[in-house]
PDB file of C-alpha atoms in Angstrom:
ATOM      1  CA  UNK A   1     -96.951  93.508 226.440  1.00 41.00           C
ATOM      2  CA  UNK A   2     -95.960  93.582 222.716  1.00 39.00           C
ATOM      3  CA  UNK A   3     -95.658  89.806 222.507  1.00 40.00           C
ATOM      4  CA  UNK A   4     -99.096  89.374 224.095  1.00 40.00           C
ATOM      5  CA  UNK A   5    -100.626  91.849 221.636  1.00 42.00           C
ATOM      6  CA  UNK A   6     -99.106  89.982 218.687  1.00 38.00           C
ATOM      7  CA  UNK A   7    -100.398  86.651 219.957  1.00 39.00           C
ATOM      8  CA  UNK A   8    -103.858  88.157 220.493  1.00 39.00           C
ATOM      9  CA  UNK A   9    -103.937  89.559 217.037  1.00 40.00           C
ATOM     10  CA  UNK A  10    -102.843  86.243 215.611  1.00 39.00           C
ATOM     11  CA  UNK A  11    -105.760  84.486 217.215  1.00 42.00           C
ATOM     12  CA  UNK A  12    -108.481  86.880 216.303  1.00 38.00           C
ATOM     13  CA  UNK A  13    -109.771  85.007 213.195  1.00 39.00           C
ATOM     14  CA  UNK A  14    -112.245  82.481 214.357  1.00 39.00           C
ATOM     15  CA  UNK A  15    -113.429  80.910 211.088  1.00 37.00           C
ATOM     16  CA  UNK A  16    -110.960  78.583 209.485  1.00 39.00           C
ATOM     17  CA  UNK A  17    -110.877  75.610 207.321  1.00 36.00           C
ATOM     18  CA  UNK A  18    -107.769  74.281 209.158  1.00 39.00           C
ATOM     19  CA  UNK A  19    -106.719  73.994 212.809  1.00 42.00           C
ATOM     20  CA  UNK A  20    -107.974  76.930 214.744  1.00 42.00           C
ATOM     21  CA  UNK A  21    -104.609  77.638 216.320  1.00 40.00           C
ATOM     22  CA  UNK A  22    -102.450  77.124 213.309  1.00 35.00           C
ATOM     23  CA  UNK A  23    -100.776  80.479 213.950  1.00 35.00           C
ATOM     24  CA  UNK A  24     -99.463  79.658 217.394  1.00 35.00           C
ATOM     25  CA  UNK A  25     -95.691  80.145 217.174  1.00 33.00           C
ATOM     26  CA  UNK A  26     -93.639  76.953 216.737  1.00 37.00           C
ATOM     27  CA  UNK A  27     -92.502  75.523 219.943  1.00 50.00           C
ATOM     28  CA  UNK A  28     -95.166  77.216 222.003  1.00 68.00           C
ATOM     29  CA  UNK A  29     -96.943  74.210 223.473  1.00 73.00           C
ATOM     30  CA  UNK A  30     -98.382  71.874 224.357  1.00 92.00           C
ATOM     31  CA  UNK A  31    -101.657  73.198 225.661  1.00 95.00           C
ATOM     32  CA  UNK A  32    -102.046  72.101 229.326  1.00 96.00           C
ATOM     33  CA  UNK A  33    -105.450  71.174 230.559  1.00 97.00           C
ATOM     34  CA  UNK A  34    -105.242  71.430 234.335  1.00 98.00           C
ATOM     35  CA  UNK A  35    -107.507  69.205 236.424  1.00 96.00           C
ATOM     36  CA  UNK A  36    -107.768  69.564 240.244  1.00 94.00           C
ATOM     37  CA  UNK A  37    -108.793  66.016 240.853  1.00 90.00           C
ATOM     38  CA  UNK A  38    -107.107  62.657 240.616  1.00 89.00           C
ATOM     39  CA  UNK A  39    -106.660  60.526 237.467  1.00 88.00           C
ATOM     40  CA  UNK A  40    -109.661  58.152 236.954  1.00 85.00           C
ATOM     41  CA  UNK A  41    -112.217  60.411 238.540  1.00 84.00           C
ATOM     42  CA  UNK A  42    -115.186  61.848 236.638  1.00 87.00           C
ATOM     43  CA  UNK A  43    -113.426  65.240 236.146  1.00 90.00           C
ATOM     44  CA  UNK A  44    -110.348  63.531 234.775  1.00 90.00           C
ATOM     45  CA  UNK A  45    -112.318  61.292 232.492  1.00 91.00           C
ATOM     46  CA  UNK A  46    -114.187  64.343 231.109  1.00 93.00           C
ATOM     47  CA  UNK A  47    -110.808  66.229 230.709  1.00 94.00           C
ATOM     48  CA  UNK A  48    -109.279  63.390 228.738  1.00 94.00           C
ATOM     49  CA  UNK A  49    -112.372  63.075 226.518  1.00 93.00           C
ATOM     50  CA  UNK A  50    -112.146  66.781 225.753  1.00 95.00           C
ATOM     51  CA  UNK A  51    -108.386  66.817 225.270  1.00 94.00           C
ATOM     52  CA  UNK A  52    -108.584  64.499 222.300  1.00 92.00           C
ATOM     53  CA  UNK A  53    -111.130  66.798 220.700  1.00 94.00           C
ATOM     54  CA  UNK A  54    -109.061  69.982 221.567  1.00 94.00           C
ATOM     55  CA  UNK A  55    -105.946  68.363 220.016  1.00 92.00           C
ATOM     56  CA  UNK A  56    -107.877  67.802 216.697  1.00 91.00           C
ATOM     57  CA  UNK A  57    -109.331  71.340 216.598  1.00 91.00           C
ATOM     58  CA  UNK A  58    -106.103  73.066 217.666  1.00 90.00           C
ATOM     59  CA  UNK A  59    -103.665  71.067 215.602  1.00 89.00           C
ATOM     60  CA  UNK A  60    -101.292  70.847 218.615  1.00 90.00           C
ATOM     61  CA  UNK A  61    -100.646  68.503 221.501  1.00 93.00           C
ATOM     62  CA  UNK A  62    -102.928  68.746 224.597  1.00 95.00           C
ATOM     63  CA  UNK A  63    -101.735  67.339 227.908  1.00 96.00           C
ATOM     64  CA  UNK A  64    -103.963  66.730 230.939  1.00 96.00           C
ATOM     65  CA  UNK A  65    -102.057  68.045 234.036  1.00 96.00           C
ATOM     66  CA  UNK A  66    -103.624  66.582 237.330  1.00 95.00           C
ATOM     67  CA  UNK A  67    -102.779  68.942 240.229  1.00 95.00           C
ATOM     68  CA  UNK A  68    -104.800  67.514 243.116  1.00 92.00           C
ATOM     69  CA  UNK A  69    -105.679  68.576 246.641  1.00 91.00           C
ATOM     70  CA  UNK A  70    -107.898  70.821 248.630  1.00 89.00           C
ATOM     71  CA  UNK A  71    -110.945  70.034 246.473  1.00 88.00           C
ATOM     72  CA  UNK A  72    -109.340  71.497 243.450  1.00 92.00           C
ATOM     73  CA  UNK A  73    -108.142  74.729 245.119  1.00 94.00           C
ATOM     74  CA  UNK A  74    -104.497  73.821 244.578  1.00 95.00           C
ATOM     75  CA  UNK A  75    -105.065  73.606 240.784  1.00 96.00           C
ATOM     76  CA  UNK A  76    -106.910  76.887 240.701  1.00 97.00           C
ATOM     77  CA  UNK A  77    -104.227  78.655 242.660  1.00 97.00           C
ATOM     78  CA  UNK A  78    -101.647  77.271 240.242  1.00 97.00           C
ATOM     79  CA  UNK A  79    -103.533  78.366 237.106  1.00 98.00           C
ATOM     80  CA  UNK A  80    -104.100  81.790 238.632  1.00 97.00           C
ATOM     81  CA  UNK A  81    -100.285  82.428 238.390  1.00 96.00           C
ATOM     82  CA  UNK A  82     -99.719  81.070 234.868  1.00 96.00           C
ATOM     83  CA  UNK A  83     -99.110  83.370 231.806  1.00 94.00           C
ATOM     84  CA  UNK A  84    -102.206  84.366 229.904  1.00 94.00           C
ATOM     85  CA  UNK A  85    -100.922  82.961 226.635  1.00 92.00           C
ATOM     86  CA  UNK A  86    -103.843  80.616 225.958  1.00 93.00           C
ATOM     87  CA  UNK A  87    -101.729  77.612 226.673  1.00 94.00           C
ATOM     88  CA  UNK A  88    -103.067  76.867 230.156  1.00 96.00           C
ATOM     89  CA  UNK A  89    -106.731  75.976 230.511  1.00 97.00           C
ATOM     90  CA  UNK A  90    -108.408  74.795 233.693  1.00 98.00           C
ATOM     91  CA  UNK A  91    -111.341  72.498 234.016  1.00 97.00           C
ATOM     92  CA  UNK A  92    -113.042  74.134 236.868  1.00 96.00           C
ATOM     93  CA  UNK A  93    -116.083  73.113 238.926  1.00 95.00           C
ATOM     94  CA  UNK A  94    -118.661  74.906 241.007  1.00 95.00           C
ATOM     95  CA  UNK A  95    -117.009  73.504 244.098  1.00 94.00           C
ATOM     96  CA  UNK A  96    -113.643  74.985 243.079  1.00 95.00           C
ATOM     97  CA  UNK A  97    -114.986  78.336 242.074  1.00 97.00           C
ATOM     98  CA  UNK A  98    -117.891  79.002 244.421  1.00 96.00           C
ATOM     99  CA  UNK A  99    -118.138  76.608 247.308  1.00 95.00           C
ATOM    100  CA  UNK A 100    -114.445  76.407 248.241  1.00 94.00           C
ATOM    101  CA  UNK A 101    -113.987  80.237 248.387  1.00 95.00           C
ATOM    102  CA  UNK A 102    -117.017  80.429 250.635  1.00 95.00           C
ATOM    103  CA  UNK A 103    -115.943  77.678 253.021  1.00 95.00           C
ATOM    104  CA  UNK A 104    -112.138  77.413 252.925  1.00 92.00           C
ATOM    105  CA  UNK A 105    -109.937  80.099 254.614  1.00 90.00           C
ATOM    106  CA  UNK A 106    -106.889  78.651 252.810  1.00 90.00           C
ATOM    107  CA  UNK A 107    -108.289  79.634 249.323  1.00 94.00           C
ATOM    108  CA  UNK A 108    -105.923  82.273 247.791  1.00 95.00           C
ATOM    109  CA  UNK A 109    -107.738  83.106 244.617  1.00 97.00           C
ATOM    110  CA  UNK A 110    -110.641  85.214 243.651  1.00 97.00           C
ATOM    111  CA  UNK A 111    -112.934  83.391 241.238  1.00 97.00           C
ATOM    112  CA  UNK A 112    -114.273  86.557 239.749  1.00 96.00           C
ATOM    113  CA  UNK A 113    -110.986  88.594 239.479  1.00 97.00           C
ATOM    114  CA  UNK A 114    -108.208  85.984 238.773  1.00 98.00           C
ATOM    115  CA  UNK A 115    -109.846  84.029 235.958  1.00 98.00           C
ATOM    116  CA  UNK A 116    -111.800  84.500 232.736  1.00 98.00           C
ATOM    117  CA  UNK A 117    -114.622  81.938 232.156  1.00 98.00           C
ATOM    118  CA  UNK A 118    -114.350  80.342 228.733  1.00 98.00           C
ATOM    119  CA  UNK A 119    -117.357  78.123 228.557  1.00 98.00           C
ATOM    120  CA  UNK A 120    -119.717  76.075 230.797  1.00 97.00           C
ATOM    121  CA  UNK A 121    -119.414  72.417 229.636  1.00 97.00           C
ATOM    122  CA  UNK A 122    -121.927  70.557 231.679  1.00 95.00           C
ATOM    123  CA  UNK A 123    -124.018  70.380 234.820  1.00 95.00           C
ATOM    124  CA  UNK A 124    -125.250  67.721 237.177  1.00 94.00           C
ATOM    125  CA  UNK A 125    -128.071  67.019 239.635  1.00 95.00           C
ATOM    126  CA  UNK A 126    -127.790  66.297 243.377  1.00 96.00           C
ATOM    127  CA  UNK A 127    -130.137  63.605 244.680  1.00 97.00           C
ATOM    128  CA  UNK A 128    -131.796  63.244 248.031  1.00 98.00           C
ATOM    129  CA  UNK A 129    -131.602  59.490 248.704  1.00 98.00           C
ATOM    130  CA  UNK A 130    -132.509  57.027 251.427  1.00 98.00           C
ATOM    131  CA  UNK A 131    -131.575  53.330 251.834  1.00 98.00           C
ATOM    132  CA  UNK A 132    -134.034  50.825 250.283  1.00 97.00           C
ATOM    133  CA  UNK A 133    -134.800  49.677 253.854  1.00 96.00           C
ATOM    134  CA  UNK A 134    -136.023  53.236 254.844  1.00 97.00           C
ATOM    135  CA  UNK A 135    -139.744  53.491 255.672  1.00 96.00           C
ATOM    136  CA  UNK A 136    -139.850  56.768 253.687  1.00 97.00           C
ATOM    137  CA  UNK A 137    -141.059  56.500 250.123  1.00 97.00           C
ATOM    138  CA  UNK A 138    -141.190  60.266 249.423  1.00 98.00           C
ATOM    139  CA  UNK A 139    -139.417  63.402 250.475  1.00 98.00           C
ATOM    140  CA  UNK A 140    -142.373  64.420 252.612  1.00 97.00           C
ATOM    141  CA  UNK A 141    -142.304  61.038 254.414  1.00 98.00           C
ATOM    142  CA  UNK A 142    -138.536  61.343 255.196  1.00 98.00           C
ATOM    143  CA  UNK A 143    -138.993  64.799 256.600  1.00 98.00           C
ATOM    144  CA  UNK A 144    -141.782  63.570 258.736  1.00 97.00           C
ATOM    145  CA  UNK A 145    -139.673  60.757 260.049  1.00 97.00           C
ATOM    146  CA  UNK A 146    -136.823  63.150 260.730  1.00 97.00           C
ATOM    147  CA  UNK A 147    -139.128  65.353 262.805  1.00 96.00           C
ATOM    148  CA  UNK A 148    -140.310  62.460 264.907  1.00 95.00           C
ATOM    149  CA  UNK A 149    -137.082  60.580 265.360  1.00 94.00           C
ATOM    150  CA  UNK A 150    -133.667  62.154 265.195  1.00 92.00           C
ATOM    151  CA  UNK A 151    -132.084  58.834 263.969  1.00 93.00           C
ATOM    152  CA  UNK A 152    -133.745  59.588 260.593  1.00 95.00           C
ATOM    153  CA  UNK A 153    -132.536  63.188 260.533  1.00 96.00           C
ATOM    154  CA  UNK A 154    -128.838  62.402 259.607  1.00 96.00           C
ATOM    155  CA  UNK A 155    -127.878  62.875 256.052  1.00 98.00           C
ATOM    156  CA  UNK A 156    -124.489  62.110 254.555  1.00 97.00           C
ATOM    157  CA  UNK A 157    -122.558  64.493 252.290  1.00 96.00           C
ATOM    158  CA  UNK A 158    -119.400  63.633 250.266  1.00 93.00           C
ATOM    159  CA  UNK A 159    -117.227  66.238 252.001  1.00 91.00           C
ATOM    160  CA  UNK A 160    -117.358  68.901 254.683  1.00 93.00           C
ATOM    161  CA  UNK A 161    -118.395  72.230 253.242  1.00 93.00           C
ATOM    162  CA  UNK A 162    -119.568  70.704 250.037  1.00 93.00           C
ATOM    163  CA  UNK A 163    -122.710  72.110 248.352  1.00 95.00           C
ATOM    164  CA  UNK A 164    -124.857  69.007 249.421  1.00 96.00           C
ATOM    165  CA  UNK A 165    -124.235  69.972 253.054  1.00 96.00           C
ATOM    166  CA  UNK A 166    -125.841  73.369 252.461  1.00 97.00           C
ATOM    167  CA  UNK A 167    -128.659  72.066 250.292  1.00 97.00           C
ATOM    168  CA  UNK A 168    -129.578  69.842 253.359  1.00 97.00           C
ATOM    169  CA  UNK A 169    -129.147  72.755 255.660  1.00 97.00           C
ATOM    170  CA  UNK A 170    -131.501  75.020 253.631  1.00 97.00           C
ATOM    171  CA  UNK A 171    -134.001  72.310 253.053  1.00 97.00           C
ATOM    172  CA  UNK A 172    -134.189  71.870 256.828  1.00 97.00           C
ATOM    173  CA  UNK A 173    -134.784  75.518 257.299  1.00 96.00           C
ATOM    174  CA  UNK A 174    -137.586  75.735 254.750  1.00 96.00           C
ATOM    175  CA  UNK A 175    -139.340  72.723 256.158  1.00 96.00           C
ATOM    176  CA  UNK A 176    -138.700  73.499 259.831  1.00 96.00           C
ATOM    177  CA  UNK A 177    -136.942  70.181 260.237  1.00 97.00           C
ATOM    178  CA  UNK A 178    -133.659  69.612 262.194  1.00 96.00           C
ATOM    179  CA  UNK A 179    -131.451  67.855 259.769  1.00 97.00           C
ATOM    180  CA  UNK A 180    -127.889  67.053 260.711  1.00 96.00           C
ATOM    181  CA  UNK A 181    -125.154  66.660 258.071  1.00 96.00           C
ATOM    182  CA  UNK A 182    -122.590  63.838 258.308  1.00 96.00           C
ATOM    183  CA  UNK A 183    -119.558  64.725 256.224  1.00 94.00           C
ATOM    184  CA  UNK A 184    -117.534  61.879 254.624  1.00 94.00           C
ATOM    185  CA  UNK A 185    -114.222  61.784 252.746  1.00 88.00           C
ATOM    186  CA  UNK A 186    -115.631  61.284 249.378  1.00 88.00           C
ATOM    187  CA  UNK A 187    -118.693  59.931 247.666  1.00 91.00           C
ATOM    188  CA  UNK A 188    -117.457  56.318 247.600  1.00 90.00           C
ATOM    189  CA  UNK A 189    -117.462  55.584 251.326  1.00 94.00           C
ATOM    190  CA  UNK A 190    -120.765  57.437 251.729  1.00 96.00           C
ATOM    191  CA  UNK A 191    -122.308  55.389 248.950  1.00 95.00           C
ATOM    192  CA  UNK A 192    -121.220  52.130 250.601  1.00 96.00           C
ATOM    193  CA  UNK A 193    -122.711  53.254 253.981  1.00 97.00           C
ATOM    194  CA  UNK A 194    -125.940  54.314 252.294  1.00 97.00           C
ATOM    195  CA  UNK A 195    -126.234  50.939 250.445  1.00 97.00           C
ATOM    196  CA  UNK A 196    -125.634  49.253 253.749  1.00 96.00           C
ATOM    197  CA  UNK A 197    -128.235  51.262 255.575  1.00 95.00           C
ATOM    198  CA  UNK A 198    -125.722  52.764 257.968  1.00 95.00           C
ATOM    199  CA  UNK A 199    -126.833  56.349 257.260  1.00 97.00           C
ATOM    200  CA  UNK A 200    -130.395  57.503 257.253  1.00 97.00           C
ATOM    201  CA  UNK A 201    -130.053  59.580 254.068  1.00 98.00           C
ATOM    202  CA  UNK A 202    -127.577  61.198 251.720  1.00 98.00           C
ATOM    203  CA  UNK A 203    -127.208  64.036 249.298  1.00 97.00           C
ATOM    204  CA  UNK A 204    -125.103  62.781 246.415  1.00 96.00           C
ATOM    205  CA  UNK A 205    -124.590  63.389 242.689  1.00 94.00           C
ATOM    206  CA  UNK A 206    -127.034  61.584 240.440  1.00 94.00           C
ATOM    207  CA  UNK A 207    -124.093  59.682 238.889  1.00 91.00           C
ATOM    208  CA  UNK A 208    -123.409  57.902 242.155  1.00 92.00           C
ATOM    209  CA  UNK A 209    -127.090  56.936 242.813  1.00 95.00           C
ATOM    210  CA  UNK A 210    -128.989  56.398 239.610  1.00 94.00           C
ATOM    211  CA  UNK A 211    -127.838  52.801 239.042  1.00 94.00           C
ATOM    212  CA  UNK A 212    -129.064  51.775 242.517  1.00 96.00           C
ATOM    213  CA  UNK A 213    -132.424  53.469 242.437  1.00 97.00           C
ATOM    214  CA  UNK A 214    -135.317  51.186 243.207  1.00 96.00           C
ATOM    215  CA  UNK A 215    -132.868  48.235 243.889  1.00 96.00           C
ATOM    216  CA  UNK A 216    -130.757  49.302 246.876  1.00 97.00           C
ATOM    217  CA  UNK A 217    -131.779  52.881 247.435  1.00 98.00           C
ATOM    218  CA  UNK A 218    -134.819  55.113 246.938  1.00 98.00           C
ATOM    219  CA  UNK A 219    -134.070  58.557 245.348  1.00 98.00           C
ATOM    220  CA  UNK A 220    -136.711  60.876 246.695  1.00 98.00           C
ATOM    221  CA  UNK A 221    -135.996  64.028 244.807  1.00 98.00           C
ATOM    222  CA  UNK A 222    -133.396  65.892 242.761  1.00 97.00           C
ATOM    223  CA  UNK A 223    -132.500  69.610 242.400  1.00 96.00           C
ATOM    224  CA  UNK A 224    -132.872  71.475 239.214  1.00 93.00           C
ATOM    225  CA  UNK A 225    -135.761  72.683 237.105  1.00 92.00           C
ATOM    226  CA  UNK A 226    -136.554  69.529 235.196  1.00 93.00           C
ATOM    227  CA  UNK A 227    -136.457  65.835 235.729  1.00 94.00           C
ATOM    228  CA  UNK A 228    -133.411  63.808 234.706  1.00 93.00           C
ATOM    229  CA  UNK A 229    -133.431  61.442 231.740  1.00 90.00           C
ATOM    230  CA  UNK A 230    -131.483  58.967 233.961  1.00 92.00           C
ATOM    231  CA  UNK A 231    -134.368  58.692 236.575  1.00 95.00           C
ATOM    232  CA  UNK A 232    -137.431  60.222 234.966  1.00 95.00           C
ATOM    233  CA  UNK A 233    -139.812  59.085 237.673  1.00 96.00           C
ATOM    234  CA  UNK A 234    -138.036  61.140 240.391  1.00 97.00           C
ATOM    235  CA  UNK A 235    -139.515  64.594 241.047  1.00 98.00           C
ATOM    236  CA  UNK A 236    -137.491  67.742 241.354  1.00 97.00           C
ATOM    237  CA  UNK A 237    -137.499  69.768 244.599  1.00 97.00           C
ATOM    238  CA  UNK A 238    -139.164  72.487 242.488  1.00 96.00           C
ATOM    239  CA  UNK A 239    -142.113  70.179 241.743  1.00 97.00           C
ATOM    240  CA  UNK A 240    -142.417  69.479 245.440  1.00 97.00           C
ATOM    241  CA  UNK A 241    -142.653  73.179 246.225  1.00 95.00           C
ATOM    242  CA  UNK A 242    -139.099  74.128 246.930  1.00 94.00           C
ATOM    243  CA  UNK A 243    -137.893  76.631 244.321  1.00 88.00           C
ATOM    244  CA  UNK A 244    -134.557  77.634 245.897  1.00 91.00           C
ATOM    245  CA  UNK A 245    -132.707  74.603 244.456  1.00 94.00           C
ATOM    246  CA  UNK A 246    -133.004  75.237 240.724  1.00 92.00           C
ATOM    247  CA  UNK A 247    -129.364  75.738 240.001  1.00 88.00           C
ATOM    248  CA  UNK A 248    -127.082  72.799 239.446  1.00 93.00           C
ATOM    249  CA  UNK A 249    -123.453  72.111 240.052  1.00 94.00           C
ATOM    250  CA  UNK A 250    -121.428  72.594 236.920  1.00 96.00           C
ATOM    251  CA  UNK A 251    -118.004  72.227 235.143  1.00 96.00           C
ATOM    252  CA  UNK A 252    -116.398  74.683 232.790  1.00 97.00           C
ATOM    253  CA  UNK A 253    -113.206  75.894 231.216  1.00 98.00           C
ATOM    254  CA  UNK A 254    -111.206  78.886 232.739  1.00 98.00           C
ATOM    255  CA  UNK A 255    -108.022  80.720 231.828  1.00 97.00           C
ATOM    256  CA  UNK A 256    -105.875  83.243 233.707  1.00 97.00           C
ATOM    257  CA  UNK A 257    -107.324  86.670 233.808  1.00 97.00           C
ATOM    258  CA  UNK A 258    -104.424  88.064 231.734  1.00 96.00           C
ATOM    259  CA  UNK A 259    -105.402  85.944 228.692  1.00 95.00           C
ATOM    260  CA  UNK A 260    -106.370  88.281 225.762  1.00 95.00           C
ATOM    261  CA  UNK A 261    -110.068  88.404 225.036  1.00 95.00           C
ATOM    262  CA  UNK A 262    -109.519  87.268 221.484  1.00 95.00           C
ATOM    263  CA  UNK A 263    -107.875  84.138 222.717  1.00 94.00           C
ATOM    264  CA  UNK A 264    -110.689  83.489 225.234  1.00 96.00           C
ATOM    265  CA  UNK A 265    -113.229  83.999 222.388  1.00 95.00           C
ATOM    266  CA  UNK A 266    -111.544  81.470 220.194  1.00 94.00           C
ATOM    267  CA  UNK A 267    -111.335  78.908 223.006  1.00 96.00           C
ATOM    268  CA  UNK A 268    -114.992  79.516 223.623  1.00 97.00           C
ATOM    269  CA  UNK A 269    -115.932  78.924 220.007  1.00 96.00           C
ATOM    270  CA  UNK A 270    -113.861  75.692 219.814  1.00 96.00           C
ATOM    271  CA  UNK A 271    -115.178  74.488 223.234  1.00 97.00           C
ATOM    272  CA  UNK A 272    -118.781  74.961 222.379  1.00 97.00           C
ATOM    273  CA  UNK A 273    -118.286  73.120 219.115  1.00 96.00           C
ATOM    274  CA  UNK A 274    -116.601  70.184 220.941  1.00 96.00           C
ATOM    275  CA  UNK A 275    -119.262  70.061 223.769  1.00 95.00           C
ATOM    276  CA  UNK A 276    -122.005  69.697 221.269  1.00 94.00           C
ATOM    277  CA  UNK A 277    -120.504  66.726 219.462  1.00 95.00           C
ATOM    278  CA  UNK A 278    -122.351  63.383 219.819  1.00 94.00           C
ATOM    279  CA  UNK A 279    -119.310  61.719 221.267  1.00 93.00           C
ATOM    280  CA  UNK A 280    -118.877  64.314 224.083  1.00 94.00           C
ATOM    281  CA  UNK A 281    -122.620  64.446 224.796  1.00 93.00           C
ATOM    282  CA  UNK A 282    -122.653  60.674 225.137  1.00 92.00           C
ATOM    283  CA  UNK A 283    -119.615  60.771 227.456  1.00 91.00           C
ATOM    284  CA  UNK A 284    -121.252  63.396 229.576  1.00 92.00           C
ATOM    285  CA  UNK A 285    -124.398  61.338 229.910  1.00 90.00           C
ATOM    286  CA  UNK A 286    -122.348  58.287 231.108  1.00 88.00           C
ATOM    287  CA  UNK A 287    -120.774  60.515 233.691  1.00 89.00           C
ATOM    288  CA  UNK A 288    -124.202  61.557 234.943  1.00 90.00           C
ATOM    289  CA  UNK A 289    -123.926  65.078 233.516  1.00 93.00           C
ATOM    290  CA  UNK A 290    -126.285  67.271 231.476  1.00 92.00           C
ATOM    291  CA  UNK A 291    -124.801  68.309 228.158  1.00 92.00           C
ATOM    292  CA  UNK A 292    -125.939  71.897 228.533  1.00 93.00           C
ATOM    293  CA  UNK A 293    -122.927  73.999 227.360  1.00 96.00           C
ATOM    294  CA  UNK A 294    -123.148  77.750 227.437  1.00 97.00           C
ATOM    295  CA  UNK A 295    -120.877  80.693 226.559  1.00 98.00           C
ATOM    296  CA  UNK A 296    -118.385  82.155 229.046  1.00 97.00           C
ATOM    297  CA  UNK A 297    -120.650  85.201 229.696  1.00 97.00           C
ATOM    298  CA  UNK A 298    -123.400  82.826 230.962  1.00 97.00           C
ATOM    299  CA  UNK A 299    -120.908  81.039 233.217  1.00 97.00           C
ATOM    300  CA  UNK A 300    -119.626  84.335 234.564  1.00 97.00           C
ATOM    301  CA  UNK A 301    -123.165  85.381 235.505  1.00 96.00           C
ATOM    302  CA  UNK A 302    -123.866  81.981 236.995  1.00 95.00           C
ATOM    303  CA  UNK A 303    -120.843  82.353 239.288  1.00 97.00           C
ATOM    304  CA  UNK A 304    -122.033  85.777 240.517  1.00 97.00           C
ATOM    305  CA  UNK A 305    -125.550  84.310 241.086  1.00 95.00           C
ATOM    306  CA  UNK A 306    -124.185  81.383 243.009  1.00 95.00           C
ATOM    307  CA  UNK A 307    -122.179  83.601 245.327  1.00 96.00           C
ATOM    308  CA  UNK A 308    -125.216  85.794 245.980  1.00 95.00           C
ATOM    309  CA  UNK A 309    -127.454  82.746 246.665  1.00 94.00           C
ATOM    310  CA  UNK A 310    -125.109  80.530 248.725  1.00 95.00           C
ATOM    311  CA  UNK A 311    -122.941  83.078 250.414  1.00 95.00           C
ATOM    312  CA  UNK A 312    -125.717  84.000 252.965  1.00 96.00           C
ATOM    313  CA  UNK A 313    -126.768  80.419 253.381  1.00 95.00           C
ATOM    314  CA  UNK A 314    -123.133  79.255 254.268  1.00 95.00           C
ATOM    315  CA  UNK A 315    -122.832  82.126 256.684  1.00 94.00           C
ATOM    316  CA  UNK A 316    -126.151  81.463 258.366  1.00 94.00           C
ATOM    317  CA  UNK A 317    -125.235  77.713 258.751  1.00 94.00           C
ATOM    318  CA  UNK A 318    -122.287  78.632 260.974  1.00 91.00           C
ATOM    319  CA  UNK A 319    -120.009  76.358 258.960  1.00 90.00           C
ATOM    320  CA  UNK A 320    -116.394  76.632 259.819  1.00 78.00           C
ATOM    321  CA  UNK A 321    -113.244  74.672 258.818  1.00 66.00           C
ATOM    322  CA  UNK A 322    -111.756  75.177 262.264  1.00 51.00           C
TER     323      UNK A 322
END
């Protein structure tokens, strides 16, 4: 306890002309940035972009530690058990921290009790998309097709129990349309089937679809409160009269719950500074993400809101991993 108090007090000063963590004891490091997804994926690319900036700000080595499996749950379970010394930071996603606990019985962590949110880094839109060959040119037309002919009612999602599955389920409820989810093992195979017209529709992240819009697919709508700069002609579900899909999926930094508040605050200050740099904002745009960073308090409230919103929907859907 004494060592933790000393470390916390050493990190309290937030304004400095030198590296923010210059007082970290010699030999205590490097900082590990834990990522729950494979090298080369969007989460890994973001982590490596941020790690270079963190290294410069902290004045110490930063290592990206990929601990893959179970949609990021393995990484979260690992970070949960690490010392709260400020040297282990997790790049968490809304799937890891909200959807997985709601859908996976194997999850052994409590998102609200086992971690402290540091900062929300970014968010991204989901798209409702049909192949270019589809007769539907709007969300209304697709739903009408789905009501008339069940072959148009199937929509692919990148994984069983992923948020897109429940977006489709809730949209079907609201519009009194029987929509059937078709889970894939990742966005890549689903994208290929959609491009080939082998699935009637898909709900996929904007980064996977924007490049094909108007050429090989038709994006009918996105979630969120405003249109995306990537596809400005595509309306939001809110514009179309469905206001339950305002919140986006997100990424953020988390630390073990035992991490002192002073350390969390310092990491928050550094992370917000990094997230607002032109280089990181440009990198986020290339990854199909919105550069809408926010403090840890906003992320914590967002997680509580997500559980309150999606928990009843997941339950009502009857989803089960068995």
